[in-house]
Tab-separated table of C-alpha atoms in Angstrom:
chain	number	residue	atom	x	y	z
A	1	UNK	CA	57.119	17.481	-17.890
A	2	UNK	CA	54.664	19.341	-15.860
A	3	UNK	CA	54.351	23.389	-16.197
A	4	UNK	CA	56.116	25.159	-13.326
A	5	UNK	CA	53.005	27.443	-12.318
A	6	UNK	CA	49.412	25.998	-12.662
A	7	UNK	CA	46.162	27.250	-11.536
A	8	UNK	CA	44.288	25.547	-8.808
A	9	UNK	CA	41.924	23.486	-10.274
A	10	UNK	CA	39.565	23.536	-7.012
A	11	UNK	CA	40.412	19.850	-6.452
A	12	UNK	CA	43.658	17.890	-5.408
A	13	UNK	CA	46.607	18.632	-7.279
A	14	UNK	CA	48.085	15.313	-7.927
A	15	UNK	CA	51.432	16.630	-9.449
A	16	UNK	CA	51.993	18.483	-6.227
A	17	UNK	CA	51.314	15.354	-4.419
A	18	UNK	CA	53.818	13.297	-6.991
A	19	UNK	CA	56.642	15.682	-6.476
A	20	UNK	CA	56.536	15.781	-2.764
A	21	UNK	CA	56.291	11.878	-2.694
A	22	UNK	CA	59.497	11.936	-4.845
A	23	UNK	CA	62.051	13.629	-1.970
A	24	UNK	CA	63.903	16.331	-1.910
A	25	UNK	CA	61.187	19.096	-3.520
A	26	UNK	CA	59.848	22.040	-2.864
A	27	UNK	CA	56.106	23.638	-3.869
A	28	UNK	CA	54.327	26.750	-3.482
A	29	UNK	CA	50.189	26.344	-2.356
A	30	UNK	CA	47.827	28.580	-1.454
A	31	UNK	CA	46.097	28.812	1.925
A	32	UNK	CA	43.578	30.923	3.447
A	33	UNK	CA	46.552	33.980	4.406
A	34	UNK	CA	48.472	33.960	1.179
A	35	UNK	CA	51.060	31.359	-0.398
A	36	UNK	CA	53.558	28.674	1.618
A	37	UNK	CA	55.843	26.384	0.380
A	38	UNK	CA	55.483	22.382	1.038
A	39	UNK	CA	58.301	20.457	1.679
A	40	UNK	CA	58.407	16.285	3.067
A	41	UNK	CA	62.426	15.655	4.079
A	42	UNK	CA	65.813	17.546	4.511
A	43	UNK	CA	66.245	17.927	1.029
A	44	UNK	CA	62.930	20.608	0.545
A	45	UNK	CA	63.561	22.083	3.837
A	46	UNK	CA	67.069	22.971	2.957
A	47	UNK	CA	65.403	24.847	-0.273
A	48	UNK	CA	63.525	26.338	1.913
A	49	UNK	CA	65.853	27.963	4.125
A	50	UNK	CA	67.720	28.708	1.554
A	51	UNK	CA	65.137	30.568	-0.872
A	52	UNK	CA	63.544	32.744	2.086
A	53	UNK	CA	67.195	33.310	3.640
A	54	UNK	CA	65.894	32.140	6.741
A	55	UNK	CA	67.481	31.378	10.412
A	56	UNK	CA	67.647	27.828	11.084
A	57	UNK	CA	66.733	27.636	14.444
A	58	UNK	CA	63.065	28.969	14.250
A	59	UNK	CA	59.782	26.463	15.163
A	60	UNK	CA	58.871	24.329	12.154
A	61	UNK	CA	54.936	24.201	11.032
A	62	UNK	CA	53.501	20.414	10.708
A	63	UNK	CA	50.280	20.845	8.455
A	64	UNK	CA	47.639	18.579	9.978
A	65	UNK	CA	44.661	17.332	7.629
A	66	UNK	CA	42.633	16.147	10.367
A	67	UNK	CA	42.306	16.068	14.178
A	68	UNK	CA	43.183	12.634	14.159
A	69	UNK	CA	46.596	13.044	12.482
A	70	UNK	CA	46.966	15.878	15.219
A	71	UNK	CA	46.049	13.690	17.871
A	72	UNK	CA	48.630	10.941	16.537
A	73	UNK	CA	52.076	13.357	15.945
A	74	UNK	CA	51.682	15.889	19.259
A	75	UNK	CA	51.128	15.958	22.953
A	76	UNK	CA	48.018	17.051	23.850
A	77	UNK	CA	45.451	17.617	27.144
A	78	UNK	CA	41.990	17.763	27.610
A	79	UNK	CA	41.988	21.199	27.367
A	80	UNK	CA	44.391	22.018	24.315
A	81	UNK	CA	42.209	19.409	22.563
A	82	UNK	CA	38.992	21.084	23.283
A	83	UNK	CA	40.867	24.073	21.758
A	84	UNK	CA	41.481	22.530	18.751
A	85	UNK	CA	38.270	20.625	17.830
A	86	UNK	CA	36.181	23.875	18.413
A	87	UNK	CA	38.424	25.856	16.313
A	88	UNK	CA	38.498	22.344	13.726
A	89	UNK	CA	34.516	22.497	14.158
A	90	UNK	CA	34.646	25.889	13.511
A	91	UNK	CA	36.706	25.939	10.433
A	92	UNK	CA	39.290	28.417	12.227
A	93	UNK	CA	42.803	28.655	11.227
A	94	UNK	CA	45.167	28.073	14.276
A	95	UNK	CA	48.595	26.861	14.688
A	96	UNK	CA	49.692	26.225	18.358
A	97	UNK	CA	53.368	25.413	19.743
A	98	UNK	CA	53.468	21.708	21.067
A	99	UNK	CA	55.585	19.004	21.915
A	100	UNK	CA	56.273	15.870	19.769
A	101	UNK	CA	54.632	12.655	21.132
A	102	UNK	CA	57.914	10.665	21.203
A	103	UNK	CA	56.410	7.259	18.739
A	104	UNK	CA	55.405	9.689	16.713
A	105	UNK	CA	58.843	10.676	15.728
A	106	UNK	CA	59.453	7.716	13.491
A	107	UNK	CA	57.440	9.338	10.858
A	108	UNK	CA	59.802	12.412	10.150
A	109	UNK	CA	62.116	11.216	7.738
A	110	UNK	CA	65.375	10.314	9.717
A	111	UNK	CA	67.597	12.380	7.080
A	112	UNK	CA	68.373	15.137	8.826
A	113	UNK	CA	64.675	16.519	8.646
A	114	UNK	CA	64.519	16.479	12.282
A	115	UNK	CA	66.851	19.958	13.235
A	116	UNK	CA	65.087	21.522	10.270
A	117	UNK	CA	61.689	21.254	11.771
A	118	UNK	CA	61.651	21.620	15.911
A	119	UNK	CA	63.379	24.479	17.527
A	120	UNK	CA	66.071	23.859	20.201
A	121	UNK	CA	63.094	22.683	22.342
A	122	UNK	CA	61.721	19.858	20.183
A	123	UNK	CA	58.911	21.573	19.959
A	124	UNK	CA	57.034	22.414	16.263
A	125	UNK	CA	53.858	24.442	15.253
A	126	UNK	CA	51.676	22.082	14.292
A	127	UNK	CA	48.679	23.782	12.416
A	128	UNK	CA	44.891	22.569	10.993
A	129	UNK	CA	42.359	24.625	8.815
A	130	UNK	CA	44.983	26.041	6.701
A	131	UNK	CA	42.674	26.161	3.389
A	132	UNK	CA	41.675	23.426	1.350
A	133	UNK	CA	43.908	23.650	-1.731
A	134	UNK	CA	46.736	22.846	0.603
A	135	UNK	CA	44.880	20.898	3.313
A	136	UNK	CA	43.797	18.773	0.051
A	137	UNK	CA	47.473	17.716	-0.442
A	138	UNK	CA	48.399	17.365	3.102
A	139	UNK	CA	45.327	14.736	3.595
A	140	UNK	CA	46.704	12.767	0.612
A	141	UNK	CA	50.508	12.634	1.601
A	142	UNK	CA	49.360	11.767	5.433
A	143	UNK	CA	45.981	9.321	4.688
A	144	UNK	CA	47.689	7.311	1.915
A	145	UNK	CA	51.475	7.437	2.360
A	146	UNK	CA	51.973	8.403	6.096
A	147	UNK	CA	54.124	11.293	4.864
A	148	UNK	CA	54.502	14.542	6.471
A	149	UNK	CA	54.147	18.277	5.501
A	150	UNK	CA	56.103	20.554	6.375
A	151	UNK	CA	55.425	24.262	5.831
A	152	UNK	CA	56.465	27.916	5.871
A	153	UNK	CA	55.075	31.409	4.547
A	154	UNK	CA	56.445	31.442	0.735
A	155	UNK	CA	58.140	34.890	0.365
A	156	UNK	CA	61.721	36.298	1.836
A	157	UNK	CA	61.705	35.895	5.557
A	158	UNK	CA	60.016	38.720	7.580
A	159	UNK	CA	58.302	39.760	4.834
A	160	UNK	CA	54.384	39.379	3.573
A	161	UNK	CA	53.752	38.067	0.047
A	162	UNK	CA	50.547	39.723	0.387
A	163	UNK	CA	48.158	36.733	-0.825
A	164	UNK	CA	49.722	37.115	-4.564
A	165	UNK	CA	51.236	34.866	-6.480
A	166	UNK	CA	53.412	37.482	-7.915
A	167	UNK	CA	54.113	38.598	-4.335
A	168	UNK	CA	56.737	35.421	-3.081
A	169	UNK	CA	59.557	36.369	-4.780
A	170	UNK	CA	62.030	35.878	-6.801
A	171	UNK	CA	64.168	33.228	-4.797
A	172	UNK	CA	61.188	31.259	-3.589
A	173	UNK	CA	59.751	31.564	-7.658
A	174	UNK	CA	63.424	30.460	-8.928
A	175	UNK	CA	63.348	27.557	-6.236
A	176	UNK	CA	60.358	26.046	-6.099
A	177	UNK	CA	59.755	22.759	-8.499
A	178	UNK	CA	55.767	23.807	-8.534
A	179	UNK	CA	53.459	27.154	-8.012
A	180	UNK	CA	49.934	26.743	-7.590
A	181	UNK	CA	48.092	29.914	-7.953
A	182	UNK	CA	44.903	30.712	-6.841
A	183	UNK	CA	45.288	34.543	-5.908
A	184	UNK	CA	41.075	34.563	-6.219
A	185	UNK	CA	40.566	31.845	-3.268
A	186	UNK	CA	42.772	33.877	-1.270
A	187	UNK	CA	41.395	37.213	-1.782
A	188	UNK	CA	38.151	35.686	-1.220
A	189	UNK	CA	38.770	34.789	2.452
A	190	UNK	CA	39.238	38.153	3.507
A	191	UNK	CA	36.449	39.568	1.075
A	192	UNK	CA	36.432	43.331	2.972
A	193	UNK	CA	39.978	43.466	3.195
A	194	UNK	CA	42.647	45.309	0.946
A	195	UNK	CA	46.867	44.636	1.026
A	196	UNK	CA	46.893	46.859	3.894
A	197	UNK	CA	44.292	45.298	6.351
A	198	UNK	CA	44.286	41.849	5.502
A	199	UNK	CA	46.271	39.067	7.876
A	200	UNK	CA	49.008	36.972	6.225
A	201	UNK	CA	49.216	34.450	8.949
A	202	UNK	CA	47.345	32.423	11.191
A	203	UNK	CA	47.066	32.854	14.949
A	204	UNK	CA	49.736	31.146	16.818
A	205	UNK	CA	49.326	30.025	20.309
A	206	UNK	CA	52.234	29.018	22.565
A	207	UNK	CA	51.318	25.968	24.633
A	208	UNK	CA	54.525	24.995	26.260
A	209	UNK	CA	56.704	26.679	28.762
A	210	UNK	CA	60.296	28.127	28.198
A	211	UNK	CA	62.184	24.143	28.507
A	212	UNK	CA	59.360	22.764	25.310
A	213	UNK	CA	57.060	21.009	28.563
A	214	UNK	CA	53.268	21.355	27.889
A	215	UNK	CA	51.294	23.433	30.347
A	216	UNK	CA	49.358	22.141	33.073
A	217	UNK	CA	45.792	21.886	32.894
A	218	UNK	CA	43.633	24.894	34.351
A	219	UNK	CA	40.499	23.166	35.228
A	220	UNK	CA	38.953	26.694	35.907
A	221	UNK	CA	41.466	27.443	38.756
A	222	UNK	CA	42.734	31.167	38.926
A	223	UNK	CA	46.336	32.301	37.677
A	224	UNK	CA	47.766	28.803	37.238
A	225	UNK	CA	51.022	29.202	35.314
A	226	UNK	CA	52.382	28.805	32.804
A	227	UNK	CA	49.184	29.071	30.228
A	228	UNK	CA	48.625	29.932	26.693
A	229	UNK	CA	50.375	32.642	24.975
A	230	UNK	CA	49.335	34.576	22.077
A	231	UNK	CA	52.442	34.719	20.382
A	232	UNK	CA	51.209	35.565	17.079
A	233	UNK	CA	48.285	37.475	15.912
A	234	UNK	CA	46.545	36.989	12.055
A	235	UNK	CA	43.411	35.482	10.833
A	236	UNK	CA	40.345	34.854	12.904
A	237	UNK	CA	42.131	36.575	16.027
A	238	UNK	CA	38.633	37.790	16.835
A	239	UNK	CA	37.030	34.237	17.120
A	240	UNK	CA	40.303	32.610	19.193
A	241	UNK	CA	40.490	35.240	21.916
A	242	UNK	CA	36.549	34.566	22.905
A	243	UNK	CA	37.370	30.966	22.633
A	244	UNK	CA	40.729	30.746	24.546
A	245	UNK	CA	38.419	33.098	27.543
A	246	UNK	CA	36.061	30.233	27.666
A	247	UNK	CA	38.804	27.324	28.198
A	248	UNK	CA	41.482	29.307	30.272
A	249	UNK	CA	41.186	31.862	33.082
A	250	UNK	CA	44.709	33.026	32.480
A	251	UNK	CA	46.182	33.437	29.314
A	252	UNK	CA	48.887	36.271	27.587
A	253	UNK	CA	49.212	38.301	24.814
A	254	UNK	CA	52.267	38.565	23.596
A	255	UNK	CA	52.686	39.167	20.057
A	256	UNK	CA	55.867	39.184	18.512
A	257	UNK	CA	57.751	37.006	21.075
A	258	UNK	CA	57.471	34.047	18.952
A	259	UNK	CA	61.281	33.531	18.502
């Protein structure tokens, strides 16, 4: 019987791994912005839901352990890819809004998982350089058993848990099979920052248009449309903006219209 909260031990946590593998479970990690729960198949994502009381119809996150899984699961261009590896180079948190490459379907579990974790437009956040206690888990689940993680913020929906253990609330607590805490790595990647000032999420980057369909290249043409769209600001905002200036001549900002 393993104990419900344990400490990162600054390694892999094999009994978060070992739960995960066995279906239907539900953990709590730490990343760079604070805690999220894990899930694999329809049975943790319907925890999930449940525990943050959260709308069903809202773009699932796909943690990716490496460029290569990335590269394997969405649609990408030359451009979009570029993104990515500089931010990946970089160690840059960043999450952007892509398509599913179609053979790449056959490794979400076909249990229902699928209308838990794309919006109405197929379409799921698929995010890289999320913080190694939880990109240590994702690697394992996705190198060795070709299994999937699937992620959101670990606290009541539309609310922060403020990088604290103690901060993701009662439901997700009660839920959850397994808490790892590490409230120091957190705190530590946002060293000048108090609960007021620090981000909670990631940058999130919209790379389709309003029907799911990736944008078009730019190739350094003027006002081609649609482009990237800053649909979420959070960590390392000041690094992506600079970045997304030197790929794209047109991009938005639009916070908040992420839903």
């Amino acid at each position: 019987m393993h104990k419900k909260i344990l400490e990162w031990s600054g390694g892999r946590q094999q009994v978060a791994v070992d739960l995960l593998l066995e279906g239907g479970r539900m953990i709590v990690s730490p990343t760079k912005v604070g805690y999220i729960i894990m899930t694999t198949d329809v049975g943790g994502l319907t925890r999930k839901f449940s525990s943050k009381k959260r709308s069903l119809d809202k773009p699932g996150v796909v943690l990716c352990a490496s460029m290569e899984q990335l590269r394997k699961l969405a649609i990408l261009n030359a451009e979009i890819g570029a993104f990515y590896q500089t931010a990946w180079d970089n160690d840059i948190l960043l999450g952007c809004i892509l398509p599913w490459k179609e053979e790449a379907k056959k490794h979400i579990p076909c249990d229902g998982s699928e209308s838990l974790m794309m919006d109405r437009r197929s379409t799921s956040c698929f995010v890289i350089k999320f913080g190694e206690p939880s990109e240590l888990i994702t690697r394992v689940l996705w190198e060795d058993h070709r299994t999937l993680a699937f992620a959101s913020s670990a606290n009541p929906s539309g609310k922060g848990n403020s990088g604290r253990m103690d901060g993701i609330g009662e439901r997700v607590n009660n839920e959850a099979d397994l808490v790892i805490a590490a409230d120091d790595y957190v705190r530590g990647i946002q060293p000048g920052a108090n609960e007021k000032t620090r981000y909670e999420q990631g940058v999130m980057v919209s790379m389709v248009d309003a029907d799911g369909r990736l944008i078009p290249e730019q190739r350094g043409e003027r006002s081609v449309q649609p482009g990237p769209v800053v649909i979420r600001k959070g960590l390392d905002i000041e690094r992506i903006l600079p970045l997304l200036s030197s790929i794209y001549p047109s991009w938005n900002y639009r916070h908040g219209t992420y839903y």
